[in-house]
Amino acid sequence: MKRLNAAVIVALSWVLVACGGSQEQVVASKSGTASAVSSPQANQDLVHGEAEGLSTPGYGIPAEGVDRAAMLQKLSRHFNGRFANEPEGLMGQRQADAGVKVLKSFAKSDGAGPAAVHRFFNTLTGVHFYTISEAEKARVAQALPHFNYEGSAFFSLTAADAPLSPVYRFYSIYTGTHFYTISSDERDYVLTNYAQYFSFEGVAWFATVYSGPGWVPMHRFYNNDTGTHFYTTSEEERLRVIATLSFMEYEGIGYYVRADGAALPVSPVSSSNARGGCLSPSSTSESLSCDGASELPLRSHVEGNRQLDVTASRFVALPGRSTTDCTVDTVTGLVWESKDAYPGTRGANRRFTHLDRTDSPQVVETRPVWIAATSQFEILSIPRVPTQAEVDSSDNSQAYVDHVNGLFLCGFTDWRIPTASELLNVLEFGWESFPMPNAGIGPYLSSDVTTFQFDGKNTAGEAQRYTVDSVVAVDSRAAVSSNANSDGDFVTVKPRSGSFTVGVAAANLHLVLVRGAAVPSQSRYSVTTFPYPRDAANNGVIDNWSKLQWRRCLEGEIWNGSTCIGQPISLNLYDALANAALAPGWRMPGIKELDSIGVRRQDASVAQWDTTAFPSTALSSNPKGVWSMSRHWRPIYDQAQGKQGLPGYQASVQGTTLGTPAASISLMSRYKTGYSRLLRVHP
């Protein structure tokens, strides 16, 4: 509640400034004659428009007759003193600016490139002026001859998207210069204490307080001689100023801007459409109104960086194309193949093998074998290597990929097999289906593969341990018994061909193709520090791909500066949600968010997370699933508890090399226990 009230107060301060708290200011004209004009009003769209003060005579010219010594003393002692000698202090609590942002519209990250921020040099003040607005650039060049255009200084964003924050701009009539800050606290401090010196003009552009690939620091200096600020993204310039200009006081990194105009990645995580409402520990069914004092709310939208428009179709046709061939996922930007409803080459019900070599066991044959020692037939599952004819078959996955690319389907020749995460990201968990045209329920093979072992018999009836090259498959429907304390798997491991009796049967799978950028494997995470009890510095990571903000340790573990120590707490879903509610600013992830940080390696025995970004000493000795706050609609009965309720979703943290590897996404009775990993609240 305190955070909301603070946001409302900030909103009111915006409104008051925007309405023009009109104090009379003295502005020096070019002739040196002072004239009284109204303070420029705050313009909330400086990004695309221009400050009203640009039309005022004398804009960008220092005022005369000002007690500059008194002004400098006041600014040096208070304004600059808030962050002086604290290079990291400028970042501080501003992490909150990337959290809930009231009164702002959030633009969908559609891959548009950042815009250039233009730099002018004011020859009368010796200070630079920056603007991202093309309209303002044109006005300055036309009307203010004392501003010399120097080109593009850096790149930034023209619209907000998590984890971006607005950069605010102030104008000082007394110095004829501008001040820029990403800190809402600093903005309010200036408005409260220095309104006589600084007039608020609005939002200049959007940047971030988080570092990451493609982002460079914006360094900030304070000029103790003039009471103005200097900004630079050049490390060479920063060091030169520190070494040669003693009156320039380095204040640290103000925020991060784009290094170039390259397109931004699309946020890849979408809503699961899993059931919302409330979770109660005592009721056999859950309400939607959250009336009970003991009920915990679940959000229907917990994945990704923005709310989905439920009135709009997620999958649309490419311009000039029909949805019968392919559709565009408006959330991720990926293009998916549309399957044919009728039997044929691209028919929805056609199944495929996934064989790619003839020197590794990839086929599992399940057949009756006569065992001489027992004088009877036994059903055995025996792996073998594929034949070259099987690898070259038109029913093998690579042949189908080549066929679709040969068709130039929808004008593309870069169709590929999707990863398991890409399939899970389009899966509508609440409806148990893939929403692409004629896609059905699966299971679908993915491009992720693994190797594991199982114990069986050879044709002589002797015990033998087999190794199998396998594929990760994704199904839209978990096999859950409605009257058992059991779980169901949405992600399973299957042989690349044949049938498999150790786990679940058929291995020949459905196949749908996709095209578009895959998950980056390099420079994906940036280390940062979040406030969290007992944690040392660098206890969090920013996923530069999904833009989500994660705590590195599981709940119960402590970050000691280099790894997670201690034992993670194991709780049922209700208790896990209650525990997360005790950490302000944090929450449990949705199942797609949780899956987005998963790593499906060839060796299924390793932890299913990036162990550099998310280290844990406990997972190898006591592996368990990790809870999400997504929930399934179909009740199951938990025999151990004697209760019925809606199950939840867990992501496994570790597989096994013996027997069928653990699925990475499972449906669990909410009374079972699991670990928790929290992420930061975001819009």
XYZ file of C-alpha atoms in Angstrom:
683
model
C 0.000 0.000 0.000
C 2.861 2.385 0.770
C 4.238 1.886 -2.724
C 0.882 2.659 -4.297
C 0.477 5.830 -2.241
C 3.953 6.933 -3.244
C 3.092 6.310 -6.895
C -0.080 8.382 -6.518
C 1.913 11.203 -4.955
C 4.335 11.098 -7.863
C 1.427 11.103 -10.272
C -0.049 14.189 -8.583
C 3.290 15.971 -8.783
C 3.350 15.233 -12.530
C -0.124 16.678 -12.893
C 0.734 19.840 -10.952
C 3.835 20.435 -13.052
C 2.026 19.654 -16.271
C -0.681 22.137 -15.362
C 2.019 24.793 -15.186
C 2.730 25.945 -11.663
C 3.353 29.343 -13.243
C 6.036 31.291 -11.493
C 7.387 34.362 -13.235
C 10.986 34.022 -14.312
C 13.397 36.545 -15.672
C 14.929 35.623 -19.012
C 17.665 37.547 -20.729
C 16.986 38.308 -24.361
C 19.765 38.377 -26.931
C 20.007 42.092 -26.515
C 20.527 41.715 -22.798
C 17.150 43.223 -21.875
C 15.275 41.158 -19.293
C 11.697 40.142 -20.062
C 9.197 38.259 -17.883
C 7.751 35.051 -19.278
C 5.894 32.085 -17.838
C 7.824 28.991 -16.868
C 7.746 26.420 -19.679
C 5.122 23.791 -18.907
C 6.024 20.134 -18.616
C 5.455 18.324 -21.887
C 4.954 14.576 -21.344
C 5.785 13.831 -24.978
C 9.222 15.371 -25.372
C 10.169 12.069 -27.004
C 8.192 12.984 -30.101
C 7.311 16.647 -29.539
C 9.213 19.601 -28.177
C 9.441 21.709 -25.029
C 7.173 24.730 -25.003
C 10.140 26.802 -23.892
C 11.743 26.401 -27.303
C 9.483 29.145 -28.602
C 10.515 31.489 -25.769
C 13.022 34.236 -26.670
C 16.328 33.574 -25.001
C 15.897 29.783 -24.599
C 19.325 28.341 -23.933
C 20.858 31.673 -22.870
C 21.977 32.158 -19.256
C 20.032 34.735 -17.314
C 21.763 37.890 -16.142
C 21.626 39.469 -12.726
C 21.544 36.132 -10.899
C 23.409 35.589 -7.650
C 25.329 32.717 -9.177
C 27.568 32.263 -6.155
C 24.565 31.654 -3.913
C 22.998 29.343 -6.473
C 26.185 27.311 -6.868
C 26.639 27.047 -3.121
C 23.111 25.767 -2.656
C 23.308 23.305 -5.506
C 26.737 22.037 -4.494
C 25.771 21.491 -0.890
C 22.434 19.762 -1.461
C 21.612 18.755 -5.007
C 25.034 17.417 -5.991
C 25.676 16.252 -2.433
C 23.006 13.588 -2.661
C 25.261 11.449 -4.826
C 28.723 12.990 -4.551
C 31.591 10.504 -4.328
C 29.173 7.577 -4.745
C 29.725 6.215 -8.263
C 27.287 3.387 -7.563
C 24.928 5.590 -5.577
C 23.196 6.898 -8.658
C 21.898 3.408 -9.333
C 20.735 2.616 -5.775
C 17.024 2.410 -5.157
C 16.324 3.292 -8.778
C 15.960 -0.393 -9.419
C 12.397 0.238 -8.281
C 11.843 2.420 -11.333
C 11.877 -0.753 -13.427
C 9.092 -2.176 -11.308
C 5.488 -0.964 -11.245
C 5.191 2.209 -13.308
C 1.855 3.924 -12.731
C 0.384 6.322 -15.333
C 2.523 4.965 -18.166
C 1.557 3.096 -21.280
C 3.832 0.215 -22.187
C 4.705 -0.338 -25.800
C 5.009 -3.856 -27.087
C 8.649 -4.681 -27.776
C 8.156 -5.362 -31.450
C 11.766 -5.412 -32.527
C 11.866 -1.737 -33.531
C 15.330 -0.205 -33.374
C 16.342 2.489 -30.871
C 16.389 6.078 -32.107
C 19.425 8.359 -32.184
C 19.788 10.918 -29.417
C 21.041 14.118 -31.050
C 23.660 16.341 -29.434
C 24.003 20.092 -29.725
C 26.747 22.270 -28.233
C 25.550 25.549 -26.732
C 28.311 28.048 -27.531
C 27.027 30.513 -24.908
C 27.083 28.064 -22.003
C 29.691 25.519 -23.087
C 27.202 22.748 -22.220
C 25.646 20.043 -24.416
C 21.940 19.677 -25.129
C 20.435 16.258 -25.980
C 17.159 15.325 -27.651
C 15.693 12.189 -29.225
C 12.852 14.139 -30.838
C 13.194 14.861 -34.547
C 10.726 17.738 -34.177
C 12.781 19.311 -31.406
C 16.005 18.770 -33.313
C 14.554 20.666 -36.277
C 13.274 23.521 -34.077
C 16.615 23.962 -32.309
C 18.542 23.947 -35.591
C 16.154 26.526 -37.047
C 15.559 28.892 -34.139
C 18.623 28.728 -31.885
C 21.803 29.680 -33.777
C 23.926 29.432 -30.628
C 23.308 25.636 -30.630
C 25.756 23.812 -32.910
C 24.650 20.351 -34.042
C 27.273 17.646 -33.378
C 25.429 14.554 -34.597
C 24.237 11.457 -32.755
C 25.649 10.992 -29.253
C 24.075 7.607 -28.462
C 20.854 5.645 -28.969
C 17.859 5.235 -26.731
C 14.222 4.172 -26.797
C 11.121 6.167 -27.698
C 8.693 3.957 -25.780
C 8.721 2.161 -22.460
C 8.914 -1.573 -22.001
C 10.106 -3.438 -18.904
C 12.746 -3.061 -17.632
C 12.963 0.450 -19.144
C 12.434 3.676 -17.234
C 11.797 7.266 -18.336
C 14.673 9.749 -18.358
C 13.361 13.108 -17.110
C 14.507 16.517 -18.342
C 14.774 19.819 -16.515
C 15.684 23.272 -17.857
C 17.514 25.897 -15.826
C 16.750 29.406 -16.989
C 19.611 30.758 -14.926
C 22.298 28.658 -16.599
C 20.528 28.113 -19.917
C 21.261 24.373 -19.612
C 19.458 21.073 -19.100
C 19.611 18.374 -16.444
C 18.674 14.734 -17.131
C 17.887 12.000 -14.588
C 16.330 8.527 -14.661
C 15.629 8.624 -10.913
C 12.058 9.479 -9.956
C 13.364 10.195 -6.430
C 15.846 12.706 -7.787
C 13.172 14.205 -10.040
C 10.910 14.761 -7.036
C 13.831 16.103 -4.973
C 14.600 18.724 -7.597
C 10.931 19.650 -7.967
C 10.611 20.061 -4.203
C 13.852 21.859 -3.367
C 15.026 23.592 -6.524
C 11.906 24.674 -8.393
C 13.339 28.191 -8.469
C 16.297 26.948 -10.510
C 14.898 24.080 -12.557
C 11.744 23.869 -14.654
C 10.466 20.328 -15.326
C 9.970 19.687 -19.051
C 8.919 16.037 -19.121
C 10.254 12.690 -20.362
C 13.241 12.971 -22.701
C 13.627 9.280 -23.667
C 13.634 5.800 -22.128
C 16.667 3.931 -20.811
C 17.453 1.321 -18.157
C 19.226 1.033 -14.811
C 20.410 -2.464 -15.790
C 23.499 -3.326 -17.786
C 23.500 -5.926 -20.525
C 24.728 -6.748 -24.031
C 24.205 -3.779 -26.359
C 23.855 -1.300 -23.477
C 26.572 1.199 -22.488
C 26.817 3.321 -19.318
C 25.876 6.994 -19.363
C 28.394 8.654 -17.046
C 27.442 11.839 -15.206
C 29.623 14.699 -13.956
C 28.793 17.828 -11.971
C 30.580 21.096 -12.837
C 31.234 22.824 -9.532
C 32.137 26.074 -11.328
C 28.923 26.457 -13.338
C 26.333 24.340 -11.517
C 25.713 22.291 -14.667
C 26.053 18.612 -15.597
C 28.090 16.825 -18.232
C 27.164 13.408 -19.683
C 29.196 10.972 -21.757
C 29.095 7.343 -22.896
C 32.808 7.413 -23.768
C 35.070 5.639 -21.283
C 38.071 7.475 -22.750
C 36.351 10.834 -22.255
C 35.294 9.899 -18.727
C 38.878 9.115 -17.708
C 40.243 12.243 -19.402
C 37.773 14.512 -17.595
C 38.597 12.896 -14.239
C 42.350 13.292 -14.865
C 42.415 16.857 -16.208
C 39.377 18.783 -14.936
C 39.425 18.972 -11.155
C 36.259 21.091 -11.022
C 34.301 18.269 -12.695
C 33.020 15.919 -9.997
C 32.276 12.386 -11.198
C 28.880 11.219 -9.927
C 28.876 7.748 -11.410
C 26.703 5.853 -13.893
C 23.350 7.536 -14.283
C 21.792 4.787 -16.419
C 22.418 2.669 -19.521
C 21.658 3.516 -23.155
C 21.907 1.578 -26.390
C 25.312 1.367 -28.036
C 23.776 1.424 -31.519
C 20.482 1.415 -33.379
C 20.196 -2.361 -33.717
C 16.743 -3.848 -33.202
C 15.796 -4.956 -29.716
C 14.836 -8.586 -29.080
C 11.184 -9.422 -28.699
C 10.147 -10.543 -25.233
C 9.850 -14.322 -25.698
C 7.652 -15.294 -22.754
C 3.867 -15.350 -23.058
C 0.861 -16.076 -20.865
C -0.055 -19.691 -20.171
C -3.771 -18.872 -19.927
C -3.691 -20.979 -16.787
C -6.579 -20.562 -14.380
C -6.485 -17.521 -12.080
C -8.634 -16.900 -9.041
C -7.640 -17.780 -5.489
C -6.001 -20.672 -3.707
C -7.351 -21.875 -0.364
C -5.681 -24.498 1.826
C -8.932 -25.829 3.252
C -11.430 -25.730 0.397
C -11.909 -28.529 -2.123
C -12.522 -25.963 -4.840
C -11.095 -22.496 -5.441
C -13.040 -19.249 -5.709
C -12.475 -16.489 -8.216
C -13.260 -13.563 -5.923
C -10.618 -13.944 -3.170
C -13.189 -13.337 -0.427
C -11.697 -15.565 2.258
C -9.085 -14.175 4.613
C -6.870 -17.228 4.113
C -7.098 -17.276 0.317
C -4.063 -16.322 -1.749
C -4.588 -14.670 -5.139
C -3.193 -16.239 -8.285
C -2.737 -14.101 -11.365
C -4.024 -15.358 -14.690
C -1.252 -13.310 -16.315
C 2.063 -14.029 -14.675
C 4.297 -14.643 -17.664
C 6.172 -12.171 -19.787
C 6.570 -8.430 -19.638
C 3.109 -7.271 -20.641
C -0.544 -8.151 -20.376
C -1.935 -10.020 -23.352
C -4.897 -8.543 -25.163
C -7.468 -11.311 -24.685
C -9.725 -9.756 -27.329
C -7.083 -10.044 -30.046
C -5.910 -13.136 -31.865
C -2.406 -14.197 -30.922
C -1.722 -15.843 -34.274
C -2.281 -13.736 -37.399
C -1.514 -14.042 -41.096
C 1.605 -12.621 -42.675
C 0.869 -9.630 -44.938
C -0.376 -10.960 -48.235
C -0.413 -14.565 -46.983
C -3.059 -16.980 -45.819
C -3.156 -18.582 -42.373
C -3.496 -21.951 -44.110
C 0.282 -21.958 -44.732
C 1.774 -20.117 -41.748
C 0.930 -17.711 -38.945
C 2.854 -15.093 -36.957
C 2.925 -15.261 -33.177
C 2.288 -11.618 -32.253
C 3.864 -12.157 -28.820
C 7.220 -13.650 -29.804
C 7.500 -12.688 -33.461
C 8.146 -16.316 -34.454
C 6.459 -17.642 -37.609
C 4.831 -21.079 -37.287
C 3.863 -23.579 -39.949
C 0.113 -24.156 -40.248
C -0.666 -27.857 -40.553
C -3.144 -29.210 -43.083
C -6.393 -30.573 -41.657
C -6.559 -33.379 -44.237
C -4.086 -36.284 -44.654
C -1.079 -35.548 -46.798
C 2.545 -34.416 -46.763
C 1.830 -31.596 -44.294
C -1.114 -33.272 -42.615
C -1.710 -32.596 -38.909
C -1.768 -36.288 -37.974
C 1.411 -37.312 -39.747
C 4.189 -38.606 -37.463
C 7.963 -38.562 -37.845
C 11.176 -40.117 -36.593
C 14.163 -37.973 -35.617
C 17.182 -39.950 -36.783
C 20.462 -38.305 -37.749
C 23.279 -40.882 -37.538
C 24.008 -44.571 -38.119
C 26.634 -45.076 -35.407
C 24.541 -44.456 -32.270
C 21.503 -46.325 -30.867
C 18.494 -44.164 -31.724
C 15.830 -46.785 -32.445
C 14.196 -48.863 -29.716
C 12.470 -51.994 -30.944
C 9.903 -53.519 -28.607
C 9.105 -57.087 -29.696
C 8.551 -60.603 -28.347
C 11.824 -62.531 -28.028
C 12.175 -66.278 -27.411
C 14.335 -66.759 -24.327
C 15.929 -70.217 -24.381
C 16.771 -70.151 -20.687
C 13.118 -69.797 -19.702
C 11.597 -71.498 -22.790
C 9.143 -68.672 -23.279
C 8.605 -65.408 -25.088
C 9.322 -62.137 -23.305
C 8.554 -58.612 -24.513
C 11.928 -56.867 -24.710
C 12.909 -53.310 -25.610
C 16.251 -53.388 -27.372
C 18.016 -50.312 -28.840
C 19.771 -50.439 -32.203
C 21.443 -48.022 -34.604
C 19.345 -46.697 -37.510
C 19.918 -47.791 -41.064
C 20.872 -45.223 -43.692
C 17.521 -45.848 -45.359
C 15.745 -44.865 -42.124
C 17.808 -41.674 -41.861
C 16.998 -40.804 -45.484
C 13.297 -41.704 -45.195
C 10.640 -39.144 -46.106
C 9.120 -39.883 -42.690
C 12.261 -38.652 -40.937
C 12.342 -35.109 -39.546
C 15.227 -33.765 -41.646
C 13.549 -34.864 -44.874
C 10.435 -32.958 -43.834
C 12.419 -29.809 -42.995
C 14.103 -30.002 -46.414
C 10.716 -30.526 -48.070
C 9.092 -27.480 -46.446
C 12.088 -25.262 -47.222
C 11.977 -26.551 -50.790
C 8.353 -25.409 -50.986
C 9.498 -21.853 -50.146
C 6.615 -21.903 -47.658
C 5.346 -18.342 -47.050
C 8.456 -17.102 -48.864
C 10.987 -18.578 -46.417
C 13.737 -21.191 -46.668
C 14.907 -21.124 -43.037
C 12.233 -23.310 -41.430
C 13.534 -25.393 -38.500
C 12.396 -27.725 -35.728
C 11.364 -25.715 -32.629
C 12.986 -26.107 -29.233
C 10.977 -27.540 -26.351
C 10.769 -24.076 -24.758
C 9.391 -22.577 -27.973
C 6.686 -25.245 -28.063
C 5.866 -24.705 -24.382
C 5.691 -20.959 -24.924
C 2.828 -21.281 -27.415
C 1.064 -24.007 -25.458
C -2.229 -22.927 -23.893
C -1.957 -24.889 -20.666
C -5.472 -24.033 -19.547
C -6.997 -25.373 -22.789
C -4.597 -28.268 -23.388
C -3.871 -27.441 -26.983
C -1.428 -25.815 -29.361
C -3.200 -22.784 -30.848
C -1.631 -22.858 -34.318
C -4.101 -23.879 -37.063
C -4.798 -27.639 -37.004
C -1.947 -28.232 -34.568
C -3.889 -30.479 -32.194
C -2.544 -31.775 -28.903
C 0.724 -33.482 -29.897
C 3.065 -34.810 -28.658
C 5.500 -32.845 -30.802
C 9.186 -33.548 -31.189
C 11.597 -30.727 -30.442
C 15.159 -30.029 -31.524
C 16.360 -30.762 -27.964
C 18.008 -34.154 -27.544
C 19.402 -36.144 -24.652
C 21.097 -39.443 -23.855
C 20.102 -41.751 -21.007
C 20.295 -45.371 -19.889
C 17.793 -48.028 -18.860
C 18.122 -51.547 -17.501
C 16.670 -54.378 -19.585
C 17.561 -57.776 -21.030
C 19.378 -58.894 -24.127
C 18.142 -61.625 -26.491
C 19.800 -64.279 -24.284
C 17.685 -63.166 -21.362
C 20.664 -61.658 -19.528
C 20.453 -58.361 -17.654
C 21.899 -55.501 -19.657
C 22.110 -51.721 -19.335
C 21.326 -49.899 -22.566
C 22.198 -46.364 -23.705
C 19.744 -44.555 -25.974
C 19.993 -41.350 -28.012
C 16.611 -39.701 -27.433
C 14.524 -36.640 -28.203
C 12.610 -34.247 -25.950
C 8.892 -34.203 -26.758
C 6.219 -31.711 -25.704
C 2.590 -32.667 -25.190
C -0.340 -30.347 -24.527
C -2.099 -32.826 -22.268
C -0.608 -34.345 -19.143
C -1.613 -37.920 -18.300
C -3.064 -37.269 -14.843
C -5.324 -39.633 -12.967
C -8.298 -37.842 -11.419
C -8.234 -40.182 -8.435
C -4.577 -40.536 -7.544
C -1.758 -38.697 -5.872
C 0.138 -38.582 -9.125
C 1.726 -36.177 -11.501
C 1.559 -35.701 -15.240
C 4.313 -34.610 -17.591
C 4.077 -32.084 -20.397
C 7.696 -32.648 -21.404
C 8.958 -36.195 -21.844
C 11.993 -37.992 -23.249
C 11.406 -40.533 -26.011
C 13.547 -42.601 -28.384
C 13.983 -41.075 -31.788
C 12.141 -43.968 -33.379
C 10.225 -47.061 -32.326
C 8.312 -47.711 -29.127
C 9.513 -47.664 -25.578
C 8.090 -49.748 -22.735
C 10.333 -48.461 -19.931
C 8.553 -45.126 -20.058
C 5.641 -44.087 -22.275
C 4.969 -45.798 -25.603
C 5.187 -44.451 -29.156
C 8.270 -42.489 -30.156
C 7.212 -41.416 -33.639
C 5.975 -37.885 -33.028
C 4.077 -35.012 -34.589
C 6.155 -32.237 -36.136
C 5.455 -28.541 -36.705
C 8.135 -26.168 -37.958
C 9.039 -22.633 -36.947
C 11.291 -19.839 -38.178
C 12.819 -16.868 -36.386
C 15.593 -16.036 -33.931
C 16.403 -18.731 -31.397
C 17.340 -18.230 -27.748
C 20.790 -16.606 -27.459
C 23.439 -18.831 -25.916
C 25.987 -16.114 -25.132
C 25.845 -13.038 -22.861
C 22.316 -13.848 -21.831
C 22.520 -12.886 -18.155
C 23.791 -9.746 -16.435
C 24.658 -9.917 -12.770
C 23.116 -7.309 -10.472
C 22.305 -6.726 -6.818
C 18.787 -6.784 -5.363
C 17.791 -5.974 -1.791
C 17.189 -9.342 -0.100
C 17.750 -10.350 3.534
C 21.191 -11.865 4.270
C 22.228 -11.966 0.608
C 25.632 -10.589 -0.389
C 26.162 -8.436 -3.481
C 25.514 -9.816 -6.986
C 22.601 -11.942 -5.773
C 20.455 -11.406 -8.871
C 20.562 -11.721 -12.630
C 18.805 -9.884 -15.436
C 17.819 -12.144 -18.307
C 18.657 -9.944 -21.299
C 16.585 -12.194 -23.525
C 13.288 -12.215 -21.624
C 14.038 -9.086 -19.536
C 12.997 -10.909 -16.377
C 14.796 -10.225 -13.096
C 15.660 -13.287 -11.004
C 17.073 -14.034 -7.577
C 19.943 -16.465 -8.116
C 19.219 -18.723 -5.128
C 16.256 -20.884 -4.231
C 14.200 -19.840 -1.218
C 15.958 -20.961 1.959
C 19.400 -20.646 0.373
C 21.677 -17.636 0.962
C 23.889 -15.961 -1.613
C 27.375 -15.618 -0.092
C 28.883 -13.602 -2.931
C 29.945 -16.511 -5.107
C 27.356 -19.281 -4.731
C 24.169 -20.343 -2.971
C 24.688 -22.005 0.390
C 22.315 -23.700 2.809
C 19.356 -25.951 2.156
C 16.386 -24.740 0.086
C 13.032 -24.967 1.832
C 10.564 -27.518 0.471
C 6.922 -26.416 0.690
C 3.557 -27.281 -0.789
C 2.118 -24.819 -3.288
C -0.012 -22.951 -0.764
C 2.883 -22.472 1.664
C 5.218 -21.511 -1.182
C 2.831 -18.734 -2.229
C 2.505 -17.576 1.377
C 6.295 -17.495 1.741
C 6.676 -15.446 -1.463
C 4.114 -12.943 -0.156
C 6.518 -12.159 2.703
C 9.094 -10.752 0.259
C 7.888 -7.303 -0.934
C 8.610 -6.672 -4.582
C 9.078 -10.368 -5.353
C 6.754 -13.102 -6.585
C 6.742 -16.681 -7.792
C 7.084 -17.152 -11.559
C 4.546 -18.483 -13.995
C 5.349 -21.842 -15.511
C 6.510 -20.349 -18.806
C 8.732 -17.863 -17.001
C 10.240 -20.713 -15.014
C 10.773 -22.797 -18.130
C 12.439 -19.858 -19.922
C 15.562 -20.195 -17.760
C 15.734 -23.963 -18.186
C 18.663 -25.585 -19.940
C 18.097 -28.878 -21.745
C 21.536 -30.354 -22.217
C 22.630 -33.517 -23.932
C 23.591 -34.883 -20.531
C 20.296 -35.175 -18.649
C 22.080 -35.726 -15.343
C 23.054 -32.076 -14.912
C 20.852 -29.410 -13.316
C 18.267 -27.937 -15.662
C 19.377 -24.361 -15.023
C 22.349 -22.320 -16.156
C 24.618 -23.216 -13.262
C 26.690 -20.032 -13.664
C 23.670 -17.762 -13.372
C 21.815 -19.999 -10.885
C 24.322 -21.989 -8.818
C 23.111 -24.273 -6.042
C 25.025 -26.748 -3.910
C 21.858 -28.528 -2.755
C 20.275 -29.660 -6.027
C 22.713 -32.455 -6.746
C 22.110 -34.121 -3.383
C 18.377 -33.522 -3.022
C 16.727 -32.727 -6.373
C 13.109 -31.586 -6.360
C 10.763 -29.711 -8.629
C 10.380 -25.926 -8.429
C 6.893 -24.473 -8.043
C 5.297 -21.945 -10.364
C 2.191 -19.945 -9.529
C 0.347 -21.195 -12.613
C -2.472 -23.641 -11.919
C -4.375 -26.227 -13.925
C -8.175 -26.260 -14.208
C -8.819 -29.998 -13.660
C -9.036 -31.101 -9.973
C -7.116 -34.156 -8.840
C -7.443 -36.126 -5.617
C -4.409 -36.314 -3.351
C -4.585 -39.650 -1.559
C -1.867 -38.749 0.934
C -3.833 -35.704 2.089
C -7.305 -37.035 1.420
C -8.130 -33.792 -0.376
C -9.148 -32.721 -3.834
C -8.040 -29.507 -5.464
C -6.626 -27.862 -8.520
C -3.036 -28.949 -9.180
C -0.115 -26.694 -9.951
C 2.903 -26.820 -12.257
C 6.481 -27.619 -11.317
C 9.666 -27.456 -13.343
C 12.215 -30.119 -12.495
C 15.736 -29.058 -11.653
C 17.493 -32.300 -12.448
C 17.137 -35.319 -14.671
C 18.620 -38.764 -14.314
C 20.877 -40.906 -16.469
C 19.173 -44.133 -15.439
C 15.587 -44.768 -16.448
C 13.385 -42.193 -18.139
C 14.808 -38.718 -17.331
C 12.622 -36.462 -15.216
C 10.281 -34.274 -17.227
C 11.015 -30.569 -16.988
C 7.358 -29.502 -16.701
C 4.964 -31.551 -14.577
C 1.466 -31.230 -13.160
C 1.510 -31.779 -9.390
C -0.923 -32.042 -6.544
C -0.586 -28.753 -4.743
C -0.046 -30.680 -1.487
C 3.195 -32.165 -2.752
C 6.343 -30.277 -1.833
C 8.806 -28.420 -4.019
C 11.330 -25.605 -4.058
C 10.704 -21.946 -4.971
C 12.660 -19.441 -7.055
C 11.466 -15.818 -7.007
C 11.603 -13.060 -9.583
C 11.110 -9.317 -9.292
C 7.712 -7.741 -9.820
C 7.536 -6.100 -13.240
C 4.752 -4.527 -15.319
